[in-house]
CSV table of N, CA and C in Angstrom, one decimal:
chain,number,residue,atom,x,y,z
A,169,UNK,N,68.2,-54.5,33.9
A,169,UNK,CA,67.4,-54.5,32.5
A,169,UNK,C,67.7,-55.4,31.8
A,170,UNK,N,66.9,-56.2,31.3
A,170,UNK,CA,67.0,-57.5,30.7
A,170,UNK,C,66.6,-57.3,29.3
A,171,UNK,N,66.9,-57.3,28.1
A,171,UNK,CA,66.5,-57.3,26.8
A,171,UNK,C,66.7,-58.4,26.2
A,172,UNK,N,65.7,-59.0,25.7
A,172,UNK,CA,65.6,-60.5,25.0
A,172,UNK,C,65.4,-60.1,23.5
A,173,UNK,N,65.5,-61.1,22.8
A,173,UNK,CA,65.1,-60.9,21.6
A,173,UNK,C,66.2,-60.3,20.7
A,174,UNK,N,65.9,-60.8,19.1
A,174,UNK,CA,66.4,-60.0,18.2
A,174,UNK,C,66.6,-58.4,18.2
A,175,UNK,N,67.2,-58.2,17.5
A,175,UNK,CA,67.2,-56.3,17.1
A,175,UNK,C,67.8,-55.7,16.1
A,176,UNK,N,67.1,-54.6,15.3
A,176,UNK,CA,67.8,-54.1,14.2
A,176,UNK,C,68.2,-53.1,14.6
A,177,UNK,N,68.5,-52.5,15.6
A,177,UNK,CA,69.0,-51.2,15.8
A,177,UNK,C,70.6,-51.9,17.1
A,178,UNK,N,71.3,-50.9,16.5
A,178,UNK,CA,72.5,-51.2,17.2
A,178,UNK,C,72.5,-51.1,18.6
A,179,UNK,N,73.1,-51.9,19.4
A,179,UNK,CA,73.0,-52.0,20.9
A,179,UNK,C,74.2,-51.7,21.9
A,180,UNK,N,75.4,-51.6,20.3
A,180,UNK,CA,76.3,-51.2,21.4
A,180,UNK,C,76.1,-50.8,22.4
A,181,UNK,N,76.1,-48.9,22.3
A,181,UNK,CA,75.8,-48.5,23.2
A,181,UNK,C,75.5,-48.6,24.6
A,182,UNK,N,75.3,-49.5,24.9
A,182,UNK,CA,73.9,-50.2,26.1
A,182,UNK,C,75.4,-51.2,26.2
A,183,UNK,N,76.6,-51.6,25.8
A,183,UNK,CA,77.7,-52.6,26.3
A,183,UNK,C,78.2,-52.1,27.8
A,184,UNK,N,78.5,-51.0,27.7
A,184,UNK,CA,79.0,-50.6,29.2
A,184,UNK,C,78.2,-50.4,30.3
A,185,UNK,N,77.1,-50.8,30.1
A,185,UNK,CA,76.3,-50.7,31.3
A,185,UNK,C,75.8,-51.4,32.1
A,186,UNK,N,76.5,-51.6,33.4
A,186,UNK,CA,76.0,-52.5,34.4
A,186,UNK,C,75.0,-53.2,34.3
A,187,UNK,N,73.8,-52.4,34.6
A,187,UNK,CA,72.5,-53.0,34.8
A,187,UNK,C,71.8,-53.3,33.5
A,188,UNK,N,72.4,-53.5,32.5
A,188,UNK,CA,71.4,-53.6,31.2
A,188,UNK,C,72.4,-55.2,30.3
A,189,UNK,N,71.5,-55.8,30.8
A,189,UNK,CA,72.3,-57.2,30.2
A,189,UNK,C,71.1,-57.4,28.6
A,190,UNK,N,72.1,-57.7,27.8
A,190,UNK,CA,71.1,-58.0,26.3
A,190,UNK,C,71.6,-59.7,26.2
A,191,UNK,N,70.2,-60.3,25.8
A,191,UNK,CA,70.5,-61.5,25.8
A,191,UNK,C,70.4,-62.6,25.0
A,192,UNK,N,69.8,-61.5,24.1
A,192,UNK,CA,69.5,-61.8,22.4
A,192,UNK,C,68.4,-62.6,22.0
A,193,UNK,N,67.9,-63.5,21.4
A,193,UNK,CA,66.9,-64.3,21.2
A,193,UNK,C,67.0,-65.9,22.2
A,194,UNK,N,66.0,-66.1,22.5
A,194,UNK,CA,65.6,-67.5,23.5
A,194,UNK,C,64.4,-68.1,22.8
A,195,UNK,N,65.0,-69.3,23.3
A,195,UNK,CA,63.9,-70.1,22.5
A,195,UNK,C,62.1,-69.7,23.2
A,196,UNK,N,61.4,-70.0,22.1
A,196,UNK,CA,59.8,-69.6,22.5
A,196,UNK,C,59.7,-70.3,23.8
A,197,UNK,N,59.8,-71.7,24.2
A,197,UNK,CA,59.6,-72.6,25.2
A,197,UNK,C,60.1,-71.8,26.7
A,198,UNK,N,61.3,-71.4,26.3
A,198,UNK,CA,62.2,-70.3,28.2
A,198,UNK,C,61.0,-69.1,28.2
A,199,UNK,N,60.5,-68.9,27.3
A,199,UNK,CA,60.0,-67.3,27.4
A,199,UNK,C,59.1,-67.3,28.9
A,200,UNK,N,58.2,-68.2,29.0
A,200,UNK,CA,57.1,-68.2,30.2
A,200,UNK,C,58.3,-67.9,31.6
A,201,UNK,N,59.3,-68.6,31.3
A,201,UNK,CA,60.3,-68.5,32.9
A,201,UNK,C,61.1,-66.9,32.4
A,202,UNK,N,61.0,-66.4,31.9
A,202,UNK,CA,61.8,-65.0,31.7
A,202,UNK,C,60.5,-63.9,32.0
A,203,UNK,N,59.2,-64.4,31.6
A,203,UNK,CA,58.5,-63.6,32.1
A,203,UNK,C,57.9,-63.4,33.3
A,204,UNK,N,58.0,-64.3,33.9
A,204,UNK,CA,57.8,-64.3,35.2
A,204,UNK,C,58.8,-63.5,36.0
A,205,UNK,N,59.5,-62.9,35.7
A,205,UNK,CA,60.8,-62.3,36.4
A,205,UNK,C,60.4,-60.9,35.4
A,206,UNK,N,59.6,-60.3,34.7
A,206,UNK,CA,59.5,-59.2,34.0
A,206,UNK,C,58.6,-58.5,35.0
A,207,UNK,N,59.4,-57.1,34.9
A,207,UNK,CA,58.1,-56.2,36.0
A,207,UNK,C,57.4,-55.4,35.2
A,208,UNK,N,58.0,-54.9,33.9
A,208,UNK,CA,57.3,-54.0,32.8
A,208,UNK,C,57.8,-54.5,31.4
A,209,UNK,N,56.8,-54.7,30.7
A,209,UNK,CA,57.4,-55.6,29.4
A,209,UNK,C,57.7,-53.9,28.1
A,210,UNK,N,58.3,-53.9,27.5
A,210,UNK,CA,58.6,-52.9,26.5
A,210,UNK,C,58.4,-53.2,25.2
A,211,UNK,N,58.2,-52.3,24.6
A,211,UNK,CA,58.0,-53.0,23.0
A,211,UNK,C,58.4,-51.2,22.4
A,212,UNK,N,59.8,-51.2,22.6
A,212,UNK,CA,60.5,-49.9,22.1
A,212,UNK,C,60.9,-50.0,20.4
A,213,UNK,N,59.5,-50.1,19.7
A,213,UNK,CA,59.4,-49.8,18.2
A,213,UNK,C,60.0,-48.4,18.0
A,214,UNK,N,61.0,-48.3,16.8
A,214,UNK,CA,61.2,-47.6,16.2
A,214,UNK,C,60.2,-47.1,15.4
A,215,UNK,N,59.5,-45.8,15.5
A,215,UNK,CA,58.8,-45.5,14.7
A,215,UNK,C,59.0,-45.2,13.1
A,216,UNK,N,58.2,-46.0,12.2
A,216,UNK,CA,58.8,-45.9,10.7
A,216,UNK,C,58.0,-46.4,10.0
A,217,UNK,N,57.5,-46.7,8.8
A,217,UNK,CA,56.2,-47.1,7.6
A,217,UNK,C,55.9,-48.6,8.2
A,218,UNK,N,57.0,-49.2,8.3
A,218,UNK,CA,56.7,-50.4,8.5
A,218,UNK,C,55.6,-50.6,9.9
A,219,UNK,N,56.6,-50.2,10.8
A,219,UNK,CA,56.2,-50.3,12.0
A,219,UNK,C,54.8,-49.7,12.1
A,220,UNK,N,54.3,-48.3,11.8
A,220,UNK,CA,53.1,-48.0,12.1
A,220,UNK,C,52.2,-48.9,11.2
A,221,UNK,N,52.3,-49.7,10.5
A,221,UNK,CA,51.6,-51.0,9.4
A,221,UNK,C,51.5,-52.4,10.4
A,222,UNK,N,52.4,-52.3,11.6
A,222,UNK,CA,52.6,-53.4,12.2
A,222,UNK,C,51.6,-53.8,13.2
A,223,UNK,N,51.4,-55.1,13.2
A,223,UNK,CA,50.4,-55.4,14.2
A,223,UNK,C,50.9,-56.5,15.2
A,224,UNK,N,51.7,-55.9,16.1
A,224,UNK,CA,52.9,-56.9,16.8
A,224,UNK,C,51.8,-58.0,17.7
A,225,UNK,N,52.0,-59.0,17.4
A,225,UNK,CA,51.8,-60.3,18.6
A,225,UNK,C,52.2,-60.5,19.6
A,226,UNK,N,53.6,-59.6,19.7
A,226,UNK,CA,54.7,-60.1,21.1
A,226,UNK,C,53.8,-59.3,22.0
A,227,UNK,N,53.0,-57.5,21.8
A,227,UNK,CA,52.1,-57.1,22.7
A,227,UNK,C,51.1,-58.2,23.6
A,228,UNK,N,50.3,-58.6,22.5
A,228,UNK,CA,49.2,-59.2,23.3
A,228,UNK,C,49.9,-60.8,23.6
A,229,UNK,N,51.0,-61.1,23.9
A,229,UNK,CA,51.3,-62.7,24.7
A,229,UNK,C,52.0,-61.4,25.5
A,230,UNK,N,52.2,-60.1,25.7
A,230,UNK,CA,53.0,-59.8,27.0
A,230,UNK,C,51.4,-59.7,28.1
A,231,UNK,N,50.1,-59.3,27.4
A,231,UNK,CA,49.8,-58.8,28.2
A,231,UNK,C,48.4,-60.3,28.6
A,232,UNK,N,48.8,-61.5,27.5
A,232,UNK,CA,48.2,-62.4,28.0
A,232,UNK,C,49.2,-63.4,29.4
A,233,UNK,N,50.1,-62.7,29.0
A,233,UNK,CA,50.7,-63.3,30.6
A,233,UNK,C,50.7,-62.3,31.9
A,234,UNK,N,50.0,-61.4,31.9
A,234,UNK,CA,49.6,-60.4,32.8
A,234,UNK,C,50.4,-59.4,33.0
A,235,UNK,N,51.6,-59.1,31.9
A,235,UNK,CA,52.5,-58.1,32.1
A,235,UNK,C,51.9,-56.8,31.7
A,236,UNK,N,52.4,-55.4,32.7
A,236,UNK,CA,52.2,-54.2,32.3
A,236,UNK,C,53.0,-54.0,31.0
A,237,UNK,N,52.7,-53.3,29.5
A,237,UNK,CA,53.3,-53.2,29.0
A,237,UNK,C,53.7,-51.3,28.6
A,238,UNK,N,54.8,-51.1,28.1
A,238,UNK,CA,55.1,-49.7,27.6
A,238,UNK,C,55.8,-50.0,26.0
A,239,UNK,N,54.8,-49.0,25.0
A,239,UNK,CA,55.2,-49.2,23.8
A,239,UNK,C,55.1,-47.6,23.1
A,240,UNK,N,55.9,-47.6,22.3
A,240,UNK,CA,56.3,-46.7,21.4
A,240,UNK,C,54.8,-46.4,21.0
A,241,UNK,N,54.8,-45.3,20.2
A,241,UNK,CA,53.0,-44.9,19.6
A,241,UNK,C,52.7,-45.4,17.9
A,242,UNK,N,52.5,-46.8,18.6
A,242,UNK,CA,52.0,-47.9,17.4
A,242,UNK,C,50.5,-47.8,17.4
A,243,UNK,N,49.8,-47.3,16.0
A,243,UNK,CA,48.8,-47.4,16.2
A,243,UNK,C,48.0,-48.7,16.3
A,244,UNK,N,48.3,-50.0,16.0
A,244,UNK,CA,48.1,-51.0,16.6
A,244,UNK,C,47.6,-51.5,18.1
A,245,UNK,N,48.7,-50.7,18.7
A,245,UNK,CA,49.0,-50.7,20.0
A,245,UNK,C,48.3,-49.9,21.1
A,246,UNK,N,48.3,-48.5,20.4
A,246,UNK,CA,47.2,-47.8,20.7
A,246,UNK,C,45.6,-48.1,20.9
A,247,UNK,N,45.1,-49.1,19.6
A,247,UNK,CA,44.0,-49.5,19.0
A,247,UNK,C,43.4,-50.3,20.3
A,248,UNK,N,44.9,-51.2,20.9
A,248,UNK,CA,44.2,-52.3,21.9
A,248,UNK,C,43.7,-51.5,23.1
A,249,UNK,N,44.3,-50.1,23.9
A,249,UNK,CA,43.9,-49.5,24.7
A,249,UNK,C,44.2,-50.0,26.0
A,250,UNK,N,45.3,-51.1,26.2
A,250,UNK,CA,45.9,-51.9,27.4
A,250,UNK,C,47.5,-51.4,27.5
A,251,UNK,N,47.8,-50.4,26.8
A,251,UNK,CA,49.1,-50.5,27.1
A,251,UNK,C,49.4,-49.1,27.5
A,252,UNK,N,50.5,-48.6,28.2
A,252,UNK,CA,50.9,-47.6,28.5
A,252,UNK,C,51.7,-47.0,27.2
A,253,UNK,N,51.8,-45.5,26.6
A,253,UNK,CA,52.2,-45.5,25.7
A,253,UNK,C,53.4,-44.1,25.9
A,254,UNK,N,54.5,-44.5,25.3
A,254,UNK,CA,55.9,-43.4,25.6
A,254,UNK,C,55.7,-42.7,24.4
A,255,UNK,N,55.8,-41.7,24.0
A,255,UNK,CA,55.8,-40.8,22.9
A,255,UNK,C,57.5,-40.4,22.9
A,256,UNK,N,57.9,-40.3,23.6
A,256,UNK,CA,59.7,-39.7,23.5
A,256,UNK,C,60.1,-40.1,24.8
A,257,UNK,N,61.8,-40.5,25.0
A,257,UNK,CA,62.4,-40.9,26.0
A,257,UNK,C,61.8,-40.3,27.2
A,258,UNK,N,61.4,-39.1,27.6
A,258,UNK,CA,61.0,-39.0,29.0
A,258,UNK,C,59.9,-39.6,29.3
A,259,UNK,N,59.0,-39.3,28.4
A,259,UNK,CA,57.3,-40.1,28.5
A,259,UNK,C,57.3,-41.5,28.9
A,260,UNK,N,58.6,-42.2,28.0
A,260,UNK,CA,58.5,-43.6,28.2
A,260,UNK,C,58.9,-44.0,29.4
A,261,UNK,N,60.2,-43.2,29.9
A,261,UNK,CA,60.5,-43.3,31.5
A,261,UNK,C,59.3,-42.9,32.4
A,262,UNK,N,58.7,-41.9,32.3
A,262,UNK,CA,57.3,-41.7,33.2
A,262,UNK,C,56.3,-43.0,33.1
A,263,UNK,N,56.3,-44.0,31.8
A,263,UNK,CA,55.0,-44.2,31.6
A,263,UNK,C,55.5,-46.1,32.6
A,264,UNK,N,57.1,-46.4,32.4
A,264,UNK,CA,57.8,-47.4,32.9
A,264,UNK,C,57.5,-46.9,34.4
A,265,UNK,N,57.6,-45.7,35.1
A,265,UNK,CA,58.0,-45.5,36.1
A,265,UNK,C,56.3,-46.1,36.9
A,266,UNK,N,55.2,-45.2,35.9
A,266,UNK,CA,53.8,-45.6,36.4
A,266,UNK,C,53.4,-47.3,36.3
A,267,UNK,N,54.0,-47.8,35.5
A,267,UNK,CA,53.8,-49.2,35.3
A,267,UNK,C,54.2,-50.0,36.8
A,268,UNK,N,55.3,-49.6,37.3
A,268,UNK,CA,56.1,-50.4,38.3
A,268,UNK,C,55.2,-49.6,39.8
A,269,UNK,N,54.7,-48.8,39.8
A,269,UNK,CA,54.2,-48.1,40.8
A,269,UNK,C,52.6,-48.5,40.9
A,270,UNK,N,52.2,-48.9,40.1
A,270,UNK,CA,50.9,-49.6,39.7
A,270,UNK,C,51.2,-50.8,40.2
A,271,UNK,N,51.9,-51.3,40.4
A,271,UNK,CA,51.9,-52.7,40.9
A,271,UNK,C,52.4,-53.8,39.7
A,272,UNK,N,53.9,-53.9,39.4
A,272,UNK,CA,54.3,-54.9,38.1
A,272,UNK,C,53.8,-56.4,38.0
A,273,UNK,N,53.6,-56.7,39.1
A,273,UNK,CA,53.0,-58.1,39.1
A,273,UNK,C,52.0,-58.9,38.1
A,274,UNK,N,52.4,-59.9,37.4
A,274,UNK,CA,51.4,-60.3,36.2
A,274,UNK,C,49.6,-60.0,37.2
A,275,UNK,N,49.1,-59.3,36.2
A,275,UNK,CA,47.4,-59.5,36.9
A,275,UNK,C,46.7,-60.4,36.0
A,276,UNK,N,46.2,-60.8,36.4
A,276,UNK,CA,45.0,-61.8,35.9
A,276,UNK,C,43.6,-60.9,35.2
A,277,UNK,N,43.4,-59.6,35.7
A,277,UNK,CA,42.7,-58.8,35.1
A,277,UNK,C,43.4,-58.4,33.4
A,278,UNK,N,44.4,-58.0,33.7
A,278,UNK,CA,45.5,-57.6,32.2
A,278,UNK,C,45.1,-58.4,31.4
A,279,UNK,N,45.5,-60.2,32.0
A,279,UNK,CA,45.2,-61.3,30.7
A,279,UNK,C,44.2,-61.3,30.4
A,280,UNK,N,43.2,-61.5,31.2
A,280,UNK,CA,41.5,-61.4,31.0
A,280,UNK,C,41.0,-60.4,29.4
A,281,UNK,N,41.7,-59.1,29.7
A,281,UNK,CA,41.1,-58.4,28.9
A,281,UNK,C,42.0,-58.8,27.3
A,282,UNK,N,42.3,-59.3,27.0
A,282,UNK,CA,42.9,-60.0,25.8
A,282,UNK,C,42.5,-61.1,25.3
A,283,UNK,N,41.9,-62.1,26.3
A,283,UNK,CA,41.3,-63.1,25.7
A,283,UNK,C,40.6,-62.8,24.7
A,284,UNK,N,39.7,-62.2,24.4
A,284,UNK,CA,38.7,-61.4,23.2
A,284,UNK,C,39.4,-61.0,21.9
A,285,UNK,N,40.8,-61.3,22.1
A,285,UNK,CA,41.4,-60.9,21.0
A,285,UNK,C,42.4,-62.2,20.6
A,286,UNK,N,42.2,-63.2,21.2
A,286,UNK,CA,43.1,-64.2,21.0
A,286,UNK,C,43.0,-65.2,20.4
A,287,UNK,N,43.8,-66.0,19.6
A,287,UNK,CA,43.3,-66.9,18.7
A,287,UNK,C,41.8,-68.0,18.4
A,288,UNK,N,41.6,-68.2,19.8
A,288,UNK,CA,40.5,-68.6,20.2
A,288,UNK,C,39.4,-68.1,19.9
A,289,UNK,N,39.4,-66.6,20.3
A,289,UNK,CA,38.0,-66.0,20.0
A,289,UNK,C,38.5,-65.7,18.6
A,290,UNK,N,39.4,-65.5,17.8
A,290,UNK,CA,39.3,-65.2,16.7
A,290,UNK,C,38.6,-66.8,15.8
A,291,UNK,N,39.1,-67.7,16.2
A,291,UNK,CA,38.4,-68.9,15.7
A,291,UNK,C,37.2,-68.6,15.8
A,292,UNK,N,36.3,-68.7,16.8
A,292,UNK,CA,34.8,-68.7,17.1
A,292,UNK,C,34.4,-67.4,16.0
A,293,UNK,N,34.7,-66.8,15.8
A,293,UNK,CA,34.5,-65.3,14.9
A,293,UNK,C,34.5,-66.2,13.5
A,294,UNK,N,35.5,-66.8,13.1
A,294,UNK,CA,35.7,-67.4,11.8
A,294,UNK,C,34.6,-68.0,11.5
A,295,UNK,N,34.7,-69.3,12.4
A,295,UNK,CA,33.3,-70.1,12.3
A,295,UNK,C,32.0,-69.6,12.2
A,296,UNK,N,31.6,-68.2,12.8
A,296,UNK,CA,30.3,-67.8,12.6
A,296,UNK,C,30.7,-67.3,11.6
A,297,UNK,N,31.0,-66.7,10.7
A,297,UNK,CA,31.2,-66.2,9.6
A,297,UNK,C,31.2,-67.4,8.2
A,298,UNK,N,31.7,-68.2,8.7
A,298,UNK,CA,31.5,-69.4,7.5
A,298,UNK,C,30.2,-70.2,7.9
A,299,UNK,N,29.9,-70.4,8.9
A,299,UNK,CA,28.2,-70.7,8.9
A,299,UNK,C,27.4,-70.5,8.4
A,300,UNK,N,27.5,-68.4,8.7
A,300,UNK,CA,26.6,-67.6,7.9
A,300,UNK,C,26.6,-67.6,6.3
A,301,UNK,N,27.5,-68.3,5.9
A,301,UNK,CA,27.7,-68.1,4.2
A,301,UNK,C,27.6,-69.4,3.9
A,302,UNK,N,27.8,-70.5,4.9
A,302,UNK,CA,26.9,-71.7,4.3
A,302,UNK,C,25.8,-71.7,4.2
A,303,UNK,N,25.0,-71.1,5.6
A,303,UNK,CA,23.2,-71.2,5.6
A,303,UNK,C,23.2,-69.8,4.2
A,304,UNK,N,23.9,-69.3,4.4
A,304,UNK,CA,23.3,-68.3,3.2
A,304,UNK,C,22.9,-68.8,1.8
A,305,UNK,N,23.9,-69.9,1.8
A,305,UNK,CA,24.7,-70.6,0.7
A,305,UNK,C,23.5,-71.5,-0.1
A,306,UNK,N,23.5,-71.8,1.2
A,306,UNK,CA,22.3,-73.3,0.9
A,306,UNK,C,20.9,-72.6,1.0
A,307,UNK,N,20.4,-71.4,1.5
A,307,UNK,CA,19.2,-71.0,1.3
A,307,UNK,C,19.0,-70.4,0.1
A,308,UNK,N,20.1,-70.0,-0.8
A,308,UNK,CA,19.9,-69.6,-1.8
A,308,UNK,C,20.0,-70.6,-3.2
A,309,UNK,N,20.5,-71.6,-2.6
A,309,UNK,CA,20.2,-72.9,-3.5
A,309,UNK,C,18.9,-73.7,-4.1
């Protein structure tokens, strides 16, 4: 297992594990290279007031890369309906195993499912809102 990124949790209990490698933060430009080797992307949020209100961009980035994602039960992740959710340690391990069994290779279908929530789609929605507001303003004038 390779863990990338910063952590607010003490990871020292993992230091003796031969199959766990904590690599820390990596430059954003290097992440596609790492993504090619990922079987399952994990979003192991500690559930608290902050994470219950979070809208994690990283989940969408993983999905856009076509990766299967297993996350803790965060409302915004659940709302996407594209990730496997682990509610405790045992169910998380089961979801990881199920994701691997389903074929962990990057999936174009998985990537396509998040295109409608990407920045380009959001810009198109905002453009239509602004255009409608301008048209309404012009009509009212």
